[in-house]
mmCIF file with all atom_site columns, C-alpha atoms in Angstrom:
data_model
loop_
_atom_site.group_PDB
_atom_site.id
_atom_site.type_symbol
_atom_site.label_atom_id
_atom_site.label_alt_id
_atom_site.label_comp_id
_atom_site.label_asym_id
_atom_site.label_entity_id
_atom_site.label_seq_id
_atom_site.pdbx_PDB_ins_code
_atom_site.Cartn_x
_atom_site.Cartn_y
_atom_site.Cartn_z
_atom_site.occupancy
_atom_site.B_iso_or_equiv
_atom_site.pdbx_formal_charge
_atom_site.auth_seq_id
_atom_site.auth_comp_id
_atom_site.auth_asym_id
_atom_site.auth_atom_id
_atom_site.pdbx_PDB_model_num
ATOM 1   C CA . ALA A 1 1   ? 86.698  75.378 77.731 1.00 0.00 ? 8   ALA A CA 1
ATOM 2   C CA . LEU A 1 2   ? 88.192  77.785 74.887 1.00 0.00 ? 9   LEU A CA 1
ATOM 3   C CA . HIS A 1 3   ? 91.381  75.959 72.875 1.00 0.00 ? 10  HIS A CA 1
ATOM 4   C CA . PRO A 1 4   ? 94.171  77.304 74.181 1.00 0.00 ? 11  PRO A CA 1
ATOM 5   C CA . ALA A 1 5   ? 95.262  78.545 70.419 1.00 0.00 ? 12  ALA A CA 1
ATOM 6   C CA . VAL A 1 6   ? 92.826  81.103 70.542 1.00 0.00 ? 13  VAL A CA 1
ATOM 7   C CA . SER A 1 7   ? 94.307  84.447 72.493 1.00 0.00 ? 14  SER A CA 1
ATOM 8   C CA . CYS A 1 8   ? 92.489  87.086 71.162 1.00 0.00 ? 15  CYS A CA 1
ATOM 9   C CA . ARG A 1 9   ? 89.878  88.502 72.834 1.00 0.00 ? 16  ARG A CA 1
ATOM 10  C CA . SER A 1 10  ? 87.083  89.374 69.675 1.00 0.00 ? 17  SER A CA 1
ATOM 11  C CA . CYS A 1 11  ? 87.841  85.695 68.885 1.00 0.00 ? 18  CYS A CA 1
ATOM 12  C CA . ARG A 1 12  ? 87.452  84.309 72.585 1.00 0.00 ? 19  ARG A CA 1
ATOM 13  C CA . ARG A 1 13  ? 84.217  86.106 72.534 1.00 0.00 ? 20  ARG A CA 1
ATOM 14  C CA . CYS A 1 14  ? 82.805  85.132 69.287 1.00 0.00 ? 21  CYS A CA 1
ATOM 15  C CA . LEU A 1 15  ? 83.765  81.432 70.518 1.00 0.00 ? 22  LEU A CA 1
ATOM 16  C CA . GLU A 1 16  ? 82.439  82.077 74.125 1.00 0.00 ? 23  GLU A CA 1
ATOM 17  C CA . GLY A 1 17  ? 78.917  82.518 72.002 1.00 0.00 ? 24  GLY A CA 1
ATOM 18  C CA . ARG A 1 18  ? 79.310  79.769 69.861 1.00 0.00 ? 25  ARG A CA 1
ATOM 19  C CA . GLN A 1 19  ? 79.988  77.221 73.095 1.00 0.00 ? 26  GLN A CA 1
ATOM 20  C CA . ASP A 1 20  ? 77.175  79.318 74.778 1.00 0.00 ? 27  ASP A CA 1
ATOM 21  C CA . LEU A 1 21  ? 74.805  78.318 71.767 1.00 0.00 ? 28  LEU A CA 1
ATOM 22  C CA . CYS A 1 22  ? 75.409  74.660 71.332 1.00 0.00 ? 29  CYS A CA 1
ATOM 23  C CA . ARG A 1 23  ? 74.801  74.102 74.976 1.00 0.00 ? 30  ARG A CA 1
ATOM 24  C CA . GLN A 1 24  ? 71.916  75.725 74.594 1.00 0.00 ? 31  GLN A CA 1
ATOM 25  C CA . TYR A 1 25  ? 70.995  72.966 71.932 1.00 0.00 ? 32  TYR A CA 1
ATOM 26  C CA . ARG A 1 26  ? 73.121  70.303 72.759 1.00 0.00 ? 33  ARG A CA 1
ATOM 27  C CA . ILE A 1 27  ? 70.218  67.696 73.413 1.00 0.00 ? 34  ILE A CA 1
ATOM 28  C CA . ARG A 1 28  ? 66.512  69.116 72.702 1.00 0.00 ? 35  ARG A CA 1
ATOM 29  C CA . GLY A 1 29  ? 65.511  72.838 72.271 1.00 0.00 ? 36  GLY A CA 1
ATOM 30  C CA . GLU A 1 30  ? 62.445  73.529 73.271 1.00 0.00 ? 37  GLU A CA 1
ATOM 31  C CA . GLY A 1 31  ? 59.569  74.233 70.296 1.00 0.00 ? 38  GLY A CA 1
ATOM 32  C CA . MET A 1 32  ? 57.889  77.405 69.178 1.00 0.00 ? 39  MET A CA 1
ATOM 33  C CA . ASP A 1 33  ? 54.901  75.162 70.752 1.00 0.00 ? 40  ASP A CA 1
ATOM 34  C CA . GLY A 1 34  ? 56.794  74.702 73.729 1.00 0.00 ? 41  GLY A CA 1
ATOM 35  C CA . GLY A 1 35  ? 57.982  70.674 72.977 1.00 0.00 ? 42  GLY A CA 1
ATOM 36  C CA . CYS A 1 36  ? 61.416  69.905 72.978 1.00 0.00 ? 43  CYS A CA 1
ATOM 37  C CA . ARG A 1 37  ? 63.006  69.074 69.558 1.00 0.00 ? 44  ARG A CA 1
ATOM 38  C CA . GLU A 1 38  ? 65.346  66.203 68.411 1.00 0.00 ? 45  GLU A CA 1
ATOM 39  C CA . VAL A 1 39  ? 68.965  68.133 67.793 1.00 0.00 ? 46  VAL A CA 1
ATOM 40  C CA . VAL A 1 40  ? 71.901  67.371 66.223 1.00 0.00 ? 47  VAL A CA 1
ATOM 41  C CA . VAL A 1 41  ? 75.105  68.921 65.589 1.00 0.00 ? 48  VAL A CA 1
ATOM 42  C CA . VAL A 1 42  ? 77.871  69.389 62.892 1.00 0.00 ? 49  VAL A CA 1
ATOM 43  C CA . ARG A 1 43  ? 80.834  70.988 62.666 1.00 0.00 ? 50  ARG A CA 1
ATOM 44  C CA . PRO A 1 44  ? 81.628  70.945 59.366 1.00 0.00 ? 51  PRO A CA 1
ATOM 45  C CA . PHE A 1 45  ? 85.190  71.596 58.334 1.00 0.00 ? 52  PHE A CA 1
ATOM 46  C CA . ASN A 1 46  ? 86.757  73.834 55.249 1.00 0.00 ? 53  ASN A CA 1
ATOM 47  C CA . ALA A 1 47  ? 83.655  73.236 52.406 1.00 0.00 ? 54  ALA A CA 1
ATOM 48  C CA . TYR A 1 48  ? 84.805  74.449 48.880 1.00 0.00 ? 55  TYR A CA 1
ATOM 49  C CA . GLY A 1 49  ? 83.749  73.957 45.914 1.00 0.00 ? 56  GLY A CA 1
ATOM 50  C CA . PRO A 1 50  ? 80.372  75.820 43.855 1.00 0.00 ? 57  PRO A CA 1
ATOM 51  C CA . GLY A 1 51  ? 79.184  78.606 44.927 1.00 0.00 ? 58  GLY A CA 1
ATOM 52  C CA . SER A 1 52  ? 82.584  78.842 47.758 1.00 0.00 ? 59  SER A CA 1
ATOM 53  C CA . HIS A 1 53  ? 82.303  83.183 48.109 1.00 0.00 ? 60  HIS A CA 1
ATOM 54  C CA . VAL A 1 54  ? 85.563  85.253 47.105 1.00 0.00 ? 61  VAL A CA 1
ATOM 55  C CA . GLY A 1 55  ? 84.754  88.987 47.776 1.00 0.00 ? 62  GLY A CA 1
ATOM 56  C CA . GLY A 1 56  ? 85.416  90.668 51.238 1.00 0.00 ? 63  GLY A CA 1
ATOM 57  C CA . ARG A 1 57  ? 87.117  89.937 54.040 1.00 0.00 ? 64  ARG A CA 1
ATOM 58  C CA . ALA A 1 58  ? 85.943  86.893 54.430 1.00 0.00 ? 65  ALA A CA 1
ATOM 59  C CA . GLY A 1 59  ? 86.165  85.197 50.977 1.00 0.00 ? 66  GLY A CA 1
ATOM 60  C CA . GLU A 1 60  ? 87.084  82.063 50.864 1.00 0.00 ? 67  GLU A CA 1
ATOM 61  C CA . ALA A 1 61  ? 90.885  80.794 49.933 1.00 0.00 ? 68  ALA A CA 1
ATOM 62  C CA . ILE A 1 62  ? 90.668  78.599 46.923 1.00 0.00 ? 69  ILE A CA 1
ATOM 63  C CA . PRO A 1 63  ? 88.251  80.196 44.674 1.00 0.00 ? 70  PRO A CA 1
ATOM 64  C CA . ARG A 1 64  ? 90.084  83.768 46.072 1.00 0.00 ? 71  ARG A CA 1
ATOM 65  C CA . TRP A 1 65  ? 93.319  81.449 45.355 1.00 0.00 ? 72  TRP A CA 1
ATOM 66  C CA . ILE A 1 66  ? 90.788  80.372 41.538 1.00 0.00 ? 73  ILE A CA 1
ATOM 67  C CA . ALA A 1 67  ? 90.615  84.557 41.240 1.00 0.00 ? 74  ALA A CA 1
ATOM 68  C CA . GLN A 1 68  ? 93.908  85.634 40.903 1.00 0.00 ? 75  GLN A CA 1
ATOM 69  C CA . ALA A 1 69  ? 95.958  82.640 39.297 1.00 0.00 ? 76  ALA A CA 1
ATOM 70  C CA . THR A 1 70  ? 92.998  83.400 36.352 1.00 0.00 ? 77  THR A CA 1
ATOM 71  C CA . GLY A 1 71  ? 93.396  86.926 36.444 1.00 0.00 ? 78  GLY A CA 1
ATOM 72  C CA . GLY A 1 72  ? 97.362  86.753 37.035 1.00 0.00 ? 79  GLY A CA 1
ATOM 73  C CA . VAL A 1 73  ? 97.234  88.112 39.599 1.00 0.00 ? 80  VAL A CA 1
ATOM 74  C CA . PRO A 1 74  ? 99.858  86.168 42.939 1.00 0.00 ? 81  PRO A CA 1
ATOM 75  C CA . LEU A 1 75  ? 98.469  83.932 45.501 1.00 0.00 ? 82  LEU A CA 1
ATOM 76  C CA . SER A 1 76  ? 97.874  86.536 48.749 1.00 0.00 ? 83  SER A CA 1
ATOM 77  C CA . ILE A 1 77  ? 98.276  83.885 51.557 1.00 0.00 ? 84  ILE A CA 1
ATOM 78  C CA . HIS A 1 78  ? 98.020  85.377 54.897 1.00 0.00 ? 85  HIS A CA 1
ATOM 79  C CA . GLY A 1 79  ? 100.583 84.350 57.251 1.00 0.00 ? 86  GLY A CA 1
ATOM 80  C CA . ASP A 1 80  ? 103.761 82.810 56.688 1.00 0.00 ? 87  ASP A CA 1
ATOM 81  C CA . GLY A 1 81  ? 101.710 79.981 54.240 1.00 0.00 ? 88  GLY A CA 1
ATOM 82  C CA . GLN A 1 82  ? 102.734 77.622 56.949 1.00 0.00 ? 89  GLN A CA 1
ATOM 83  C CA . GLN A 1 83  ? 99.318  77.156 58.236 1.00 0.00 ? 90  GLN A CA 1
ATOM 84  C CA . THR A 1 84  ? 97.073  74.178 58.007 1.00 0.00 ? 91  THR A CA 1
ATOM 85  C CA . ARG A 1 85  ? 93.509  73.789 57.331 1.00 0.00 ? 92  ARG A CA 1
ATOM 86  C CA . ASP A 1 86  ? 91.251  70.276 56.446 1.00 0.00 ? 93  ASP A CA 1
ATOM 87  C CA . TYR A 1 87  ? 89.685  71.177 53.671 1.00 0.00 ? 94  TYR A CA 1
ATOM 88  C CA . THR A 1 88  ? 86.158  69.125 52.684 1.00 0.00 ? 95  THR A CA 1
ATOM 89  C CA . PHE A 1 89  ? 84.181  69.623 49.018 1.00 0.00 ? 96  PHE A CA 1
ATOM 90  C CA . VAL A 1 90  ? 80.041  70.870 49.339 1.00 0.00 ? 97  VAL A CA 1
ATOM 91  C CA . THR A 1 91  ? 78.537  67.078 48.142 1.00 0.00 ? 98  THR A CA 1
ATOM 92  C CA . ASP A 1 92  ? 80.334  66.193 51.269 1.00 0.00 ? 99  ASP A CA 1
ATOM 93  C CA . ILE A 1 93  ? 79.848  68.520 53.744 1.00 0.00 ? 100 ILE A CA 1
ATOM 94  C CA . ALA A 1 94  ? 75.606  68.953 52.359 1.00 0.00 ? 101 ALA A CA 1
ATOM 95  C CA . ARG A 1 95  ? 75.048  64.915 52.383 1.00 0.00 ? 102 ARG A CA 1
ATOM 96  C CA . GLY A 1 96  ? 76.751  64.588 56.208 1.00 0.00 ? 103 GLY A CA 1
ATOM 97  C CA . ILE A 1 97  ? 74.064  67.615 56.981 1.00 0.00 ? 104 ILE A CA 1
ATOM 98  C CA . VAL A 1 98  ? 71.222  65.397 54.782 1.00 0.00 ? 105 VAL A CA 1
ATOM 99  C CA . ASP A 1 99  ? 72.528  62.267 56.707 1.00 0.00 ? 106 ASP A CA 1
ATOM 100 C CA . ALA A 1 100 ? 73.193  64.028 60.718 1.00 0.00 ? 107 ALA A CA 1
ATOM 101 C CA . ALA A 1 101 ? 69.524  65.566 59.879 1.00 0.00 ? 108 ALA A CA 1
ATOM 102 C CA . LEU A 1 102 ? 67.497  62.187 59.150 1.00 0.00 ? 109 LEU A CA 1
ATOM 103 C CA . SER A 1 103 ? 69.486  60.480 61.928 1.00 0.00 ? 110 SER A CA 1
ATOM 104 C CA . ASP A 1 104 ? 67.893  58.328 65.424 1.00 0.00 ? 111 ASP A CA 1
ATOM 105 C CA . ALA A 1 105 ? 71.630  56.981 66.041 1.00 0.00 ? 112 ALA A CA 1
ATOM 106 C CA . MET A 1 106 ? 72.761  61.029 66.358 1.00 0.00 ? 113 MET A CA 1
ATOM 107 C CA . VAL A 1 107 ? 70.242  62.179 68.705 1.00 0.00 ? 114 VAL A CA 1
ATOM 108 C CA . GLY A 1 108 ? 71.642  63.826 71.857 1.00 0.00 ? 115 GLY A CA 1
ATOM 109 C CA . THR A 1 109 ? 75.503  62.257 71.106 1.00 0.00 ? 116 THR A CA 1
ATOM 110 C CA . GLY A 1 110 ? 76.703  65.273 71.112 1.00 0.00 ? 117 GLY A CA 1
ATOM 111 C CA . PRO A 1 111 ? 78.389  66.917 68.184 1.00 0.00 ? 118 PRO A CA 1
ATOM 112 C CA . VAL A 1 112 ? 80.023  64.623 64.471 1.00 0.00 ? 119 VAL A CA 1
ATOM 113 C CA . ASN A 1 113 ? 82.999  66.726 62.538 1.00 0.00 ? 120 ASN A CA 1
ATOM 114 C CA . LEU A 1 114 ? 81.846  66.799 59.218 1.00 0.00 ? 121 LEU A CA 1
ATOM 115 C CA . CYS A 1 115 ? 86.186  66.648 57.813 1.00 0.00 ? 122 CYS A CA 1
ATOM 116 C CA . SER A 1 116 ? 88.629  64.341 55.414 1.00 0.00 ? 123 SER A CA 1
ATOM 117 C CA . GLY A 1 117 ? 91.307  64.113 58.296 1.00 0.00 ? 124 GLY A CA 1
ATOM 118 C CA . VAL A 1 118 ? 93.971  65.469 56.467 1.00 0.00 ? 125 VAL A CA 1
ATOM 119 C CA . GLU A 1 119 ? 95.951  68.594 56.779 1.00 0.00 ? 126 GLU A CA 1
ATOM 120 C CA . ARG A 1 120 ? 97.300  70.466 54.009 1.00 0.00 ? 127 ARG A CA 1
ATOM 121 C CA . SER A 1 121 ? 98.906  74.010 54.672 1.00 0.00 ? 128 SER A CA 1
ATOM 122 C CA . ALA A 1 122 ? 97.811  76.996 52.385 1.00 0.00 ? 129 ALA A CA 1
ATOM 123 C CA . MET A 1 123 ? 101.115 77.101 50.882 1.00 0.00 ? 130 MET A CA 1
ATOM 124 C CA . SER A 1 124 ? 100.405 73.649 49.464 1.00 0.00 ? 131 SER A CA 1
ATOM 125 C CA . VAL A 1 125 ? 97.003  74.651 48.505 1.00 0.00 ? 132 VAL A CA 1
ATOM 126 C CA . ALA A 1 126 ? 97.513  77.392 46.758 1.00 0.00 ? 133 ALA A CA 1
ATOM 127 C CA . ARG A 1 127 ? 100.156 75.432 45.140 1.00 0.00 ? 134 ARG A CA 1
ATOM 128 C CA . ASP A 1 128 ? 97.534  72.947 43.817 1.00 0.00 ? 135 ASP A CA 1
ATOM 129 C CA . VAL A 1 129 ? 95.155  75.802 43.338 1.00 0.00 ? 136 VAL A CA 1
ATOM 130 C CA . ALA A 1 130 ? 98.249  77.545 41.124 1.00 0.00 ? 137 ALA A CA 1
ATOM 131 C CA . GLU A 1 131 ? 98.221  74.311 38.965 1.00 0.00 ? 138 GLU A CA 1
ATOM 132 C CA . ALA A 1 132 ? 95.452  73.105 38.300 1.00 0.00 ? 139 ALA A CA 1
ATOM 133 C CA . VAL A 1 133 ? 94.673  76.746 36.740 1.00 0.00 ? 140 VAL A CA 1
ATOM 134 C CA . GLY A 1 134 ? 98.076  76.338 34.940 1.00 0.00 ? 141 GLY A CA 1
ATOM 135 C CA . ALA A 1 135 ? 98.273  79.466 32.298 1.00 0.00 ? 142 ALA A CA 1
ATOM 136 C CA . ASP A 1 136 ? 95.897  82.573 32.968 1.00 0.00 ? 143 ASP A CA 1
ATOM 137 C CA . ALA A 1 137 ? 93.519  83.993 30.022 1.00 0.00 ? 144 ALA A CA 1
ATOM 138 C CA . HIS A 1 138 ? 96.495  85.708 28.679 1.00 0.00 ? 145 HIS A CA 1
ATOM 139 C CA . GLY A 1 139 ? 98.395  82.160 28.414 1.00 0.00 ? 146 GLY A CA 1
ATOM 140 C CA . ALA A 1 140 ? 101.064 83.606 31.478 1.00 0.00 ? 147 ALA A CA 1
ATOM 141 C CA . ALA A 1 141 ? 102.626 80.740 33.296 1.00 0.00 ? 148 ALA A CA 1
ATOM 142 C CA . PRO A 1 142 ? 100.716 80.492 37.143 1.00 0.00 ? 149 PRO A CA 1
ATOM 143 C CA . ILE A 1 143 ? 101.891 83.166 38.983 1.00 0.00 ? 150 ILE A CA 1
ATOM 144 C CA . GLY A 1 144 ? 102.834 81.324 42.357 1.00 0.00 ? 151 GLY A CA 1
ATOM 145 C CA . PRO A 1 145 ? 101.870 83.262 46.086 1.00 0.00 ? 152 PRO A CA 1
ATOM 146 C CA . ARG A 1 146 ? 102.680 85.858 48.136 1.00 0.00 ? 153 ARG A CA 1
ATOM 147 C CA . LEU A 1 147 ? 103.012 86.097 51.626 1.00 0.00 ? 154 LEU A CA 1
ATOM 148 C CA . CYS A 1 148 ? 100.881 88.924 53.466 1.00 0.00 ? 155 CYS A CA 1
ATOM 149 C CA . GLU A 1 149 ? 100.208 89.506 56.533 1.00 0.00 ? 156 GLU A CA 1
ATOM 150 C CA . PRO A 1 150 ? 99.044  87.411 59.118 1.00 0.00 ? 157 PRO A CA 1
ATOM 151 C CA . ARG A 1 151 ? 95.255  87.548 59.936 1.00 0.00 ? 158 ARG A CA 1
ATOM 152 C CA . PRO A 1 152 ? 94.295  88.608 63.393 1.00 0.00 ? 159 PRO A CA 1
ATOM 153 C CA . CYS A 1 153 ? 93.754  85.230 65.581 1.00 0.00 ? 160 CYS A CA 1
ATOM 154 C CA . ASP A 1 154 ? 94.190  83.298 62.788 1.00 0.00 ? 161 ASP A CA 1
ATOM 155 C CA . LEU A 1 155 ? 94.406  79.571 63.694 1.00 0.00 ? 162 LEU A CA 1
ATOM 156 C CA . ARG A 1 156 ? 97.916  77.539 63.285 1.00 0.00 ? 163 ARG A CA 1
ATOM 157 C CA . ARG A 1 157 ? 96.320  74.647 62.838 1.00 0.00 ? 164 ARG A CA 1
ATOM 158 C CA . GLN A 1 158 ? 93.254  72.737 61.720 1.00 0.00 ? 165 GLN A CA 1
ATOM 159 C CA . VAL A 1 159 ? 92.323  69.611 60.992 1.00 0.00 ? 166 VAL A CA 1
ATOM 160 C CA . GLY A 1 160 ? 89.108  66.991 62.144 1.00 0.00 ? 167 GLY A CA 1
ATOM 161 C CA . CYS A 1 161 ? 88.743  63.332 62.828 1.00 0.00 ? 168 CYS A CA 1
ATOM 162 C CA . ALA A 1 162 ? 85.394  62.205 60.944 1.00 0.00 ? 169 ALA A CA 1
ATOM 163 C CA . ALA A 1 163 ? 85.226  58.802 63.053 1.00 0.00 ? 170 ALA A CA 1
ATOM 164 C CA . ARG A 1 164 ? 82.444  59.685 64.987 1.00 0.00 ? 171 ARG A CA 1
ATOM 165 C CA . ALA A 1 165 ? 80.336  60.527 61.710 1.00 0.00 ? 172 ALA A CA 1
ATOM 166 C CA . ALA A 1 166 ? 82.125  57.434 60.339 1.00 0.00 ? 173 ALA A CA 1
ATOM 167 C CA . VAL A 1 167 ? 80.757  55.585 63.226 1.00 0.00 ? 174 VAL A CA 1
ATOM 168 C CA . LEU A 1 168 ? 77.043  56.877 63.697 1.00 0.00 ? 175 LEU A CA 1
ATOM 169 C CA . LEU A 1 169 ? 76.111  58.566 60.140 1.00 0.00 ? 176 LEU A CA 1
ATOM 170 C CA . GLY A 1 170 ? 78.471  55.726 57.899 1.00 0.00 ? 177 GLY A CA 1
ATOM 171 C CA . TRP A 1 171 ? 79.999  59.374 56.087 1.00 0.00 ? 178 TRP A CA 1
ATOM 172 C CA . SER A 1 172 ? 83.187  59.012 55.007 1.00 0.00 ? 179 SER A CA 1
ATOM 173 C CA . PRO A 1 173 ? 84.049  61.579 52.411 1.00 0.00 ? 180 PRO A CA 1
ATOM 174 C CA . SER A 1 174 ? 83.329  61.173 48.552 1.00 0.00 ? 181 SER A CA 1
ATOM 175 C CA . VAL A 1 175 ? 86.095  63.758 47.180 1.00 0.00 ? 182 VAL A CA 1
ATOM 176 C CA . ASP A 1 176 ? 90.161  63.635 47.237 1.00 0.00 ? 183 ASP A CA 1
ATOM 177 C CA . TRP A 1 177 ? 91.301  66.406 46.977 1.00 0.00 ? 184 TRP A CA 1
ATOM 178 C CA . PHE A 1 178 ? 91.559  67.778 43.296 1.00 0.00 ? 185 PHE A CA 1
ATOM 179 C CA . ALA A 1 179 ? 91.148  64.381 42.116 1.00 0.00 ? 186 ALA A CA 1
#
């Protein structure tokens, strides 16, 4: 069943496709030689950190806001800024993926979330970024957020629970937000 927050047809088709793919590979996938391969499924939540991309429509919020803040441009937030996400540092996500891939306990158990379990609004994250960046390259004070048109089909809330990852993998995020 689809999440009730997904109302847009194109988002529904995309989500349905992902759900079908997960069902097909849920417990075991067929190998090229006809044998079965063990499969584990992880669900990473909003990774941030080195290697994040800024450009295009799919550019990630945090690196885009860093680029805007360092350039003295207002930080653009789509919608009212109250939509939330669960941000997890990329090294924690990478460690969780490796832990899951090496774990016999994960095989056939279904997905685990790799997340912080902490819900942060876009507005609060943008303000944290502006404060962390401080003055721009020209010495000007940080520029606050600017609200833009909402993105179609944007989820209002997204927060995960990493309890299964903790039990099955002994995993929890080690990088604190802006520590």
